[in-house]
Amino acid sequence: MNTADKHDYIFGTTGGENRFAWLQGALIGDIQLFVNGIVKGPAGGNLAIPILVNTGMELAAALYTGRTSYMTGRRKAVAEDDVAKFIKDFFPSNAQLIPHVIWDSIRNGISHLFSPKSVKYSGYTVDFMFYVERRTKASHIEIDRTAKYIHININSIEYFQIFERAVSKYEKALRAHDDLQNNFIDAWKSIETHRRDADTDQQKGREIRRLIAAFGSSNSINLF
């Protein structure tokens, strides 16, 4: 592909599919709709917003680094490391110091058990609090050296806005750099063409066989 072809593949500049819009438009747009509902309505969403943001960040990091879980060898994604690179390159201020800590608390804490994951290090406990009630209060970090606690307080709406701006910075870099365009295309193709092989997975294979049998002579059945 030449540069024009790559831009068309990624951004749909000459009538092709705008694949970048899936990240910037569809995914971020969906999160924005959710945030709008929270802003207009009662408090809530303090944990749901970070889950959605981290979903978007995992996709953005895969496209940025050109690595997905469907690839092999050195191109196989290590999501925590790839997201850390995305945060270091596109997030502001002290967030760049602790990308793995932020990711681990949300991805392996909230996403799995709906509770932020705490970390212990050298006698210190690092914990997280996510909030939306105080919408104008910036995310901040506090330390209690006597009790050996570090409190990371994240305004969930601000966290989304920082991610949104990071994607815009990534877009600018993507339009300008050939290597990032190659990464995007390689990662997108691996996602788009991947089909999990259930023939070698006995459990999923049994479920699909039961599903096919459930159709009988019909072409449509209810799911729920």
PDB file of C-alpha atoms in Angstrom:
ATOM      1  CA  MET A   1       0.000   0.000   0.000  1.00  0.00           C
ATOM      2  CA  ASN A   2       1.167   3.531  -0.717  1.00  0.00           C
ATOM      3  CA  THR A   3       0.378   6.417   1.647  1.00  0.00           C
ATOM      4  CA  ALA A   4      -2.895   7.269  -0.088  1.00  0.00           C
ATOM      5  CA  ASP A   5      -4.038   3.639   0.104  1.00  0.00           C
ATOM      6  CA  LYS A   6      -3.185   3.463   3.796  1.00  0.00           C
ATOM      7  CA  HIS A   7      -5.095   6.664   4.561  1.00  0.00           C
ATOM      8  CA  ASP A   8      -8.067   5.324   2.647  1.00  0.00           C
ATOM      9  CA  TYR A   9      -7.933   2.021   4.542  1.00  0.00           C
ATOM     10  CA  ILE A  10      -7.742   3.760   7.920  1.00  0.00           C
ATOM     11  CA  PHE A  11      -9.758   6.954   7.413  1.00  0.00           C
ATOM     12  CA  GLY A  12     -11.827   6.260   4.288  1.00  0.00           C
ATOM     13  CA  THR A  13     -10.383   9.355   2.594  1.00  0.00           C
ATOM     14  CA  THR A  14     -11.452   8.359  -0.925  1.00  0.00           C
ATOM     15  CA  GLY A  15     -14.636   6.473  -0.225  1.00  0.00           C
ATOM     16  CA  GLY A  16     -13.301   3.470   1.647  1.00  0.00           C
ATOM     17  CA  GLU A  17     -14.479   2.335   5.063  1.00  0.00           C
ATOM     18  CA  ASN A  18     -13.476   4.721   7.869  1.00  0.00           C
ATOM     19  CA  ARG A  19     -12.063   2.195  10.297  1.00  0.00           C
ATOM     20  CA  PHE A  20     -10.666   4.815  12.660  1.00  0.00           C
ATOM     21  CA  ALA A  21     -14.233   6.035  13.170  1.00  0.00           C
ATOM     22  CA  TRP A  22     -14.967   2.740  14.936  1.00  0.00           C
ATOM     23  CA  LEU A  23     -12.632   3.886  17.707  1.00  0.00           C
ATOM     24  CA  GLN A  24     -13.205   7.632  17.626  1.00  0.00           C
ATOM     25  CA  GLY A  25     -16.853   7.706  16.604  1.00  0.00           C
ATOM     26  CA  ALA A  26     -18.608   4.515  17.612  1.00  0.00           C
ATOM     27  CA  LEU A  27     -16.733   3.525  20.771  1.00  0.00           C
ATOM     28  CA  ILE A  28     -16.017   6.988  22.163  1.00  0.00           C
ATOM     29  CA  GLY A  29     -19.452   8.133  21.010  1.00  0.00           C
ATOM     30  CA  ASP A  30     -21.109   5.318  22.982  1.00  0.00           C
ATOM     31  CA  ILE A  31     -19.169   6.240  26.125  1.00  0.00           C
ATOM     32  CA  GLN A  32     -20.103   9.905  25.616  1.00  0.00           C
ATOM     33  CA  LEU A  33     -23.804   8.995  25.475  1.00  0.00           C
ATOM     34  CA  PHE A  34     -23.408   7.162  28.774  1.00  0.00           C
ATOM     35  CA  VAL A  35     -21.532  10.096  30.339  1.00  0.00           C
ATOM     36  CA  ASN A  36     -24.208  12.530  29.101  1.00  0.00           C
ATOM     37  CA  GLY A  37     -26.857  10.496  30.881  1.00  0.00           C
ATOM     38  CA  ILE A  38     -24.887  10.640  34.113  1.00  0.00           C
ATOM     39  CA  VAL A  39     -24.297  14.391  33.855  1.00  0.00           C
ATOM     40  CA  LYS A  40     -28.016  15.034  33.331  1.00  0.00           C
ATOM     41  CA  GLY A  41     -29.258  12.483  35.799  1.00  0.00           C
ATOM     42  CA  PRO A  42     -28.440  11.279  39.314  1.00  0.00           C
ATOM     43  CA  ALA A  43     -24.956  10.249  40.421  1.00  0.00           C
ATOM     44  CA  GLY A  44     -23.655   6.884  39.291  1.00  0.00           C
ATOM     45  CA  GLY A  45     -21.325   5.382  36.748  1.00  0.00           C
ATOM     46  CA  ASN A  46     -18.189   6.006  38.770  1.00  0.00           C
ATOM     47  CA  LEU A  47     -17.012   2.432  38.124  1.00  0.00           C
ATOM     48  CA  ALA A  48     -18.791   1.745  34.824  1.00  0.00           C
ATOM     49  CA  ILE A  49     -17.092   4.638  33.002  1.00  0.00           C
ATOM     50  CA  PRO A  50     -13.524   3.415  33.742  1.00  0.00           C
ATOM     51  CA  ILE A  51     -14.462  -0.074  32.511  1.00  0.00           C
ATOM     52  CA  LEU A  52     -15.685   1.374  29.211  1.00  0.00           C
ATOM     53  CA  VAL A  53     -12.642   3.647  28.906  1.00  0.00           C
ATOM     54  CA  ASN A  54     -10.272   0.739  29.481  1.00  0.00           C
ATOM     55  CA  THR A  55     -12.073  -1.275  26.807  1.00  0.00           C
ATOM     56  CA  GLY A  56     -11.432   1.581  24.398  1.00  0.00           C
ATOM     57  CA  MET A  57      -7.865   1.985  25.590  1.00  0.00           C
ATOM     58  CA  GLU A  58      -7.075  -1.683  24.974  1.00  0.00           C
ATOM     59  CA  LEU A  59      -8.289  -1.310  21.382  1.00  0.00           C
ATOM     60  CA  ALA A  60      -6.435   1.981  20.880  1.00  0.00           C
ATOM     61  CA  ALA A  61      -3.226   0.486  22.293  1.00  0.00           C
ATOM     62  CA  ALA A  62      -3.515  -2.561  20.016  1.00  0.00           C
ATOM     63  CA  LEU A  63      -3.894  -0.369  16.947  1.00  0.00           C
ATOM     64  CA  TYR A  64      -1.094   1.951  18.114  1.00  0.00           C
ATOM     65  CA  THR A  65       1.437  -0.806  18.788  1.00  0.00           C
ATOM     66  CA  GLY A  66       0.292  -3.117  15.993  1.00  0.00           C
ATOM     67  CA  ARG A  67      -0.126  -6.025  18.415  1.00  0.00           C
ATOM     68  CA  THR A  68      -3.242  -8.068  19.208  1.00  0.00           C
ATOM     69  CA  SER A  69      -3.947 -11.252  21.124  1.00  0.00           C
ATOM     70  CA  TYR A  70      -4.650 -12.956  17.780  1.00  0.00           C
ATOM     71  CA  MET A  71      -1.075 -12.503  16.566  1.00  0.00           C
ATOM     72  CA  THR A  72       1.859 -14.752  17.370  1.00  0.00           C
ATOM     73  CA  GLY A  73       5.458 -14.286  18.456  1.00  0.00           C
ATOM     74  CA  ARG A  74       6.616 -10.738  19.104  1.00  0.00           C
ATOM     75  CA  ARG A  75       3.415  -9.374  17.570  1.00  0.00           C
ATOM     76  CA  LYS A  76       1.211 -11.059  20.192  1.00  0.00           C
ATOM     77  CA  ALA A  77      -0.241  -8.404  22.465  1.00  0.00           C
ATOM     78  CA  VAL A  78       0.673  -7.946  26.092  1.00  0.00           C
ATOM     79  CA  ALA A  79      -2.248  -5.669  26.858  1.00  0.00           C
ATOM     80  CA  GLU A  80      -0.836  -4.233  30.077  1.00  0.00           C
ATOM     81  CA  ASP A  81       2.444  -3.226  28.406  1.00  0.00           C
ATOM     82  CA  ASP A  82       0.761  -1.929  25.252  1.00  0.00           C
ATOM     83  CA  VAL A  83      -1.701   0.200  27.226  1.00  0.00           C
ATOM     84  CA  ALA A  84       1.190   1.478  29.335  1.00  0.00           C
ATOM     85  CA  LYS A  85       2.928   2.671  26.148  1.00  0.00           C
ATOM     86  CA  PHE A  86      -0.271   4.389  24.998  1.00  0.00           C
ATOM     87  CA  ILE A  87      -0.634   6.146  28.375  1.00  0.00           C
ATOM     88  CA  LYS A  88       3.031   7.206  28.453  1.00  0.00           C
ATOM     89  CA  ASP A  89       2.842   8.629  24.941  1.00  0.00           C
ATOM     90  CA  PHE A  90      -0.569  10.325  25.040  1.00  0.00           C
ATOM     91  CA  PHE A  91      -1.692  10.928  28.648  1.00  0.00           C
ATOM     92  CA  PRO A  92      -0.621  14.026  30.583  1.00  0.00           C
ATOM     93  CA  SER A  93       1.249  14.583  33.833  1.00  0.00           C
ATOM     94  CA  ASN A  94       1.776  12.028  36.610  1.00  0.00           C
ATOM     95  CA  ALA A  95      -0.478   9.389  35.058  1.00  0.00           C
ATOM     96  CA  GLN A  96       2.554   8.581  32.903  1.00  0.00           C
ATOM     97  CA  LEU A  97       4.386   7.433  36.060  1.00  0.00           C
ATOM     98  CA  ILE A  98       1.949   4.622  36.935  1.00  0.00           C
ATOM     99  CA  PRO A  99       0.333   3.228  33.762  1.00  0.00           C
ATOM    100  CA  HIS A 100       0.608  -0.415  34.874  1.00  0.00           C
ATOM    101  CA  VAL A 101      -0.864   0.391  38.288  1.00  0.00           C
ATOM    102  CA  ILE A 102      -3.830   2.230  36.762  1.00  0.00           C
ATOM    103  CA  TRP A 103      -4.484  -0.540  34.249  1.00  0.00           C
ATOM    104  CA  ASP A 104      -4.219  -3.320  36.833  1.00  0.00           C
ATOM    105  CA  SER A 105      -6.616  -1.650  39.265  1.00  0.00           C
ATOM    106  CA  ILE A 106      -9.295  -1.128  36.616  1.00  0.00           C
ATOM    107  CA  ARG A 107      -8.829  -4.048  34.225  1.00  0.00           C
ATOM    108  CA  ASN A 108      -8.085  -6.727  36.815  1.00  0.00           C
ATOM    109  CA  GLY A 109     -10.122  -5.176  39.620  1.00  0.00           C
ATOM    110  CA  ILE A 110     -13.239  -3.327  38.508  1.00  0.00           C
ATOM    111  CA  SER A 111     -13.756  -5.246  35.258  1.00  0.00           C
ATOM    112  CA  HIS A 112     -13.697  -8.634  36.998  1.00  0.00           C
ATOM    113  CA  LEU A 113     -15.072  -7.987  40.480  1.00  0.00           C
ATOM    114  CA  PHE A 114     -16.483  -4.431  40.213  1.00  0.00           C
ATOM    115  CA  SER A 115     -14.075  -3.293  42.898  1.00  0.00           C
ATOM    116  CA  PRO A 116     -10.810  -1.363  42.401  1.00  0.00           C
ATOM    117  CA  LYS A 117      -7.706  -3.461  42.992  1.00  0.00           C
ATOM    118  CA  SER A 118      -5.281  -2.228  45.666  1.00  0.00           C
ATOM    119  CA  VAL A 119      -1.508  -2.668  45.490  1.00  0.00           C
ATOM    120  CA  LYS A 120       1.077  -3.068  48.251  1.00  0.00           C
ATOM    121  CA  TYR A 121       4.663  -1.914  47.801  1.00  0.00           C
ATOM    122  CA  SER A 122       7.458  -1.507  50.371  1.00  0.00           C
ATOM    123  CA  GLY A 123       4.979  -1.136  53.232  1.00  0.00           C
ATOM    124  CA  TYR A 124       2.730   1.273  51.313  1.00  0.00           C
ATOM    125  CA  THR A 125      -0.805   0.459  50.262  1.00  0.00           C
ATOM    126  CA  VAL A 126      -1.944   2.082  47.032  1.00  0.00           C
ATOM    127  CA  ASP A 127      -5.705   2.263  46.669  1.00  0.00           C
ATOM    128  CA  PHE A 128      -8.150   3.835  44.245  1.00  0.00           C
ATOM    129  CA  MET A 129     -11.356   5.799  44.503  1.00  0.00           C
ATOM    130  CA  PHE A 130     -13.472   6.690  41.472  1.00  0.00           C
ATOM    131  CA  TYR A 131     -16.086   9.419  41.675  1.00  0.00           C
ATOM    132  CA  VAL A 132     -18.463  11.415  39.524  1.00  0.00           C
ATOM    133  CA  GLU A 133     -20.403  13.312  42.183  1.00  0.00           C
ATOM    134  CA  ARG A 134     -17.777  16.042  42.460  1.00  0.00           C
ATOM    135  CA  ARG A 135     -17.642  16.537  38.735  1.00  0.00           C
ATOM    136  CA  THR A 136     -15.402  19.611  38.738  1.00  0.00           C
ATOM    137  CA  LYS A 137     -12.831  18.170  41.171  1.00  0.00           C
ATOM    138  CA  ALA A 138      -9.754  17.073  39.256  1.00  0.00           C
ATOM    139  CA  SER A 139      -8.253  13.621  39.632  1.00  0.00           C
ATOM    140  CA  HIS A 140      -5.467  13.728  42.203  1.00  0.00           C
ATOM    141  CA  ILE A 141      -3.118  11.622  44.319  1.00  0.00           C
ATOM    142  CA  GLU A 142      -2.681  11.928  48.088  1.00  0.00           C
ATOM    143  CA  ILE A 143      -0.046  10.361  50.335  1.00  0.00           C
ATOM    144  CA  ASP A 144      -0.218   9.619  54.063  1.00  0.00           C
ATOM    145  CA  ARG A 145       3.374   8.880  55.037  1.00  0.00           C
ATOM    146  CA  THR A 146       2.476   8.012  58.620  1.00  0.00           C
ATOM    147  CA  ALA A 147      -0.147   5.417  57.736  1.00  0.00           C
ATOM    148  CA  LYS A 148       1.773   4.507  54.554  1.00  0.00           C
ATOM    149  CA  TYR A 149      -1.186   4.968  52.229  1.00  0.00           C
ATOM    150  CA  ILE A 150      -1.274   6.397  48.721  1.00  0.00           C
ATOM    151  CA  HIS A 151      -4.777   7.318  47.596  1.00  0.00           C
ATOM    152  CA  ILE A 152      -5.344   7.675  43.848  1.00  0.00           C
ATOM    153  CA  ASN A 153      -8.595   9.564  43.326  1.00  0.00           C
ATOM    154  CA  ILE A 154      -9.939   9.504  39.778  1.00  0.00           C
ATOM    155  CA  ASN A 155     -12.765  11.639  38.465  1.00  0.00           C
ATOM    156  CA  SER A 156     -14.332   9.083  36.111  1.00  0.00           C
ATOM    157  CA  ILE A 157     -15.705  11.701  33.727  1.00  0.00           C
ATOM    158  CA  GLU A 158     -12.307  13.415  33.546  1.00  0.00           C
ATOM    159  CA  TYR A 159     -10.705  10.004  32.926  1.00  0.00           C
ATOM    160  CA  PHE A 160     -12.931   9.614  29.867  1.00  0.00           C
ATOM    161  CA  GLN A 161     -12.136  13.140  28.660  1.00  0.00           C
ATOM    162  CA  ILE A 162      -8.384  12.490  29.013  1.00  0.00           C
ATOM    163  CA  PHE A 163      -8.766   9.294  26.981  1.00  0.00           C
ATOM    164  CA  GLU A 164     -10.770  11.138  24.327  1.00  0.00           C
ATOM    165  CA  ARG A 165      -8.012  13.740  23.994  1.00  0.00           C
ATOM    166  CA  ALA A 166      -5.387  10.978  23.887  1.00  0.00           C
ATOM    167  CA  VAL A 167      -7.172   9.373  20.931  1.00  0.00           C
ATOM    168  CA  SER A 168      -7.160  12.741  19.146  1.00  0.00           C
ATOM    169  CA  LYS A 169      -3.393  13.010  19.727  1.00  0.00           C
ATOM    170  CA  TYR A 170      -2.991   9.465  18.445  1.00  0.00           C
ATOM    171  CA  GLU A 171      -5.001  10.321  15.326  1.00  0.00           C
ATOM    172  CA  LYS A 172      -2.674  13.236  14.558  1.00  0.00           C
ATOM    173  CA  ALA A 173       0.383  10.981  14.925  1.00  0.00           C
ATOM    174  CA  LEU A 174      -1.305   8.240  12.887  1.00  0.00           C
ATOM    175  CA  ARG A 175      -1.963  10.553   9.958  1.00  0.00           C
ATOM    176  CA  ALA A 176       1.673  11.653   9.918  1.00  0.00           C
ATOM    177  CA  HIS A 177       3.681   8.469  10.500  1.00  0.00           C
ATOM    178  CA  ASP A 178       3.945   5.544   8.120  1.00  0.00           C
ATOM    179  CA  ASP A 179       5.009   3.059  10.820  1.00  0.00           C
ATOM    180  CA  LEU A 180       1.906   3.818  12.889  1.00  0.00           C
ATOM    181  CA  GLN A 181      -0.255   3.335   9.802  1.00  0.00           C
ATOM    182  CA  ASN A 182       1.356  -0.071   9.263  1.00  0.00           C
ATOM    183  CA  ASN A 183       0.696  -0.971  12.905  1.00  0.00           C
ATOM    184  CA  PHE A 184      -2.947   0.044  12.625  1.00  0.00           C
ATOM    185  CA  ILE A 185      -3.484  -1.964   9.440  1.00  0.00           C
ATOM    186  CA  ASP A 186      -1.742  -5.082  10.772  1.00  0.00           C
ATOM    187  CA  ALA A 187      -3.694  -4.996  14.034  1.00  0.00           C
ATOM    188  CA  TRP A 188      -7.025  -4.261  12.356  1.00  0.00           C
ATOM    189  CA  LYS A 189      -6.622  -7.087   9.856  1.00  0.00           C
ATOM    190  CA  SER A 190      -5.813  -9.542  12.638  1.00  0.00           C
ATOM    191  CA  ILE A 191      -8.994  -8.518  14.476  1.00  0.00           C
ATOM    192  CA  GLU A 192     -11.175  -8.444  11.381  1.00  0.00           C
ATOM    193  CA  THR A 193     -10.113 -11.833  10.029  1.00  0.00           C
ATOM    194  CA  HIS A 194      -9.829 -13.794  13.270  1.00  0.00           C
ATOM    195  CA  ARG A 195     -12.224 -16.685  13.781  1.00  0.00           C
ATOM    196  CA  ARG A 196     -11.852 -18.823  16.896  1.00  0.00           C
ATOM    197  CA  ASP A 197     -11.627 -22.519  15.981  1.00  0.00           C
ATOM    198  CA  ALA A 198     -14.236 -24.333  18.078  1.00  0.00           C
ATOM    199  CA  ASP A 199     -13.404 -27.687  16.458  1.00  0.00           C
ATOM    200  CA  THR A 200     -10.556 -28.075  18.934  1.00  0.00           C
ATOM    201  CA  ASP A 201     -12.538 -26.739  21.922  1.00  0.00           C
ATOM    202  CA  GLN A 202     -14.753 -29.552  23.203  1.00  0.00           C
ATOM    203  CA  GLN A 203     -16.941 -27.385  25.426  1.00  0.00           C
ATOM    204  CA  LYS A 204     -17.699 -24.721  22.817  1.00  0.00           C
ATOM    205  CA  GLY A 205     -18.050 -27.398  20.160  1.00  0.00           C
ATOM    206  CA  ARG A 206     -20.729 -29.189  22.218  1.00  0.00           C
ATOM    207  CA  GLU A 207     -22.589 -25.921  22.744  1.00  0.00           C
ATOM    208  CA  ILE A 208     -22.606 -25.100  19.024  1.00  0.00           C
ATOM    209  CA  ARG A 209     -23.820 -28.625  18.195  1.00  0.00           C
ATOM    210  CA  ARG A 210     -26.672 -28.205  20.686  1.00  0.00           C
ATOM    211  CA  LEU A 211     -27.467 -24.817  19.167  1.00  0.00           C
ATOM    212  CA  ILE A 212     -27.642 -26.220  15.620  1.00  0.00           C
ATOM    213  CA  ALA A 213     -29.867 -29.048  16.837  1.00  0.00           C
ATOM    214  CA  ALA A 214     -32.178 -26.569  18.577  1.00  0.00           C
ATOM    215  CA  PHE A 215     -33.102 -25.013  15.221  1.00  0.00           C
ATOM    216  CA  GLY A 216     -34.779 -28.204  14.039  1.00  0.00           C
ATOM    217  CA  SER A 217     -36.312 -27.283  10.687  1.00  0.00           C
ATOM    218  CA  SER A 218     -36.581 -23.591  11.603  1.00  0.00           C
ATOM    219  CA  ASN A 219     -34.320 -20.791  10.414  1.00  0.00           C
ATOM    220  CA  SER A 220     -34.822 -18.648  13.502  1.00  0.00           C
ATOM    221  CA  ILE A 221     -35.177 -19.267  17.251  1.00  0.00           C
ATOM    222  CA  ASN A 222     -35.419 -16.954  20.269  1.00  0.00           C
ATOM    223  CA  LEU A 223     -32.283 -16.407  22.292  1.00  0.00           C
ATOM    224  CA  PHE A 224     -33.982 -15.398  25.534  1.00  0.00           C
TER     225      PHE A 224
END
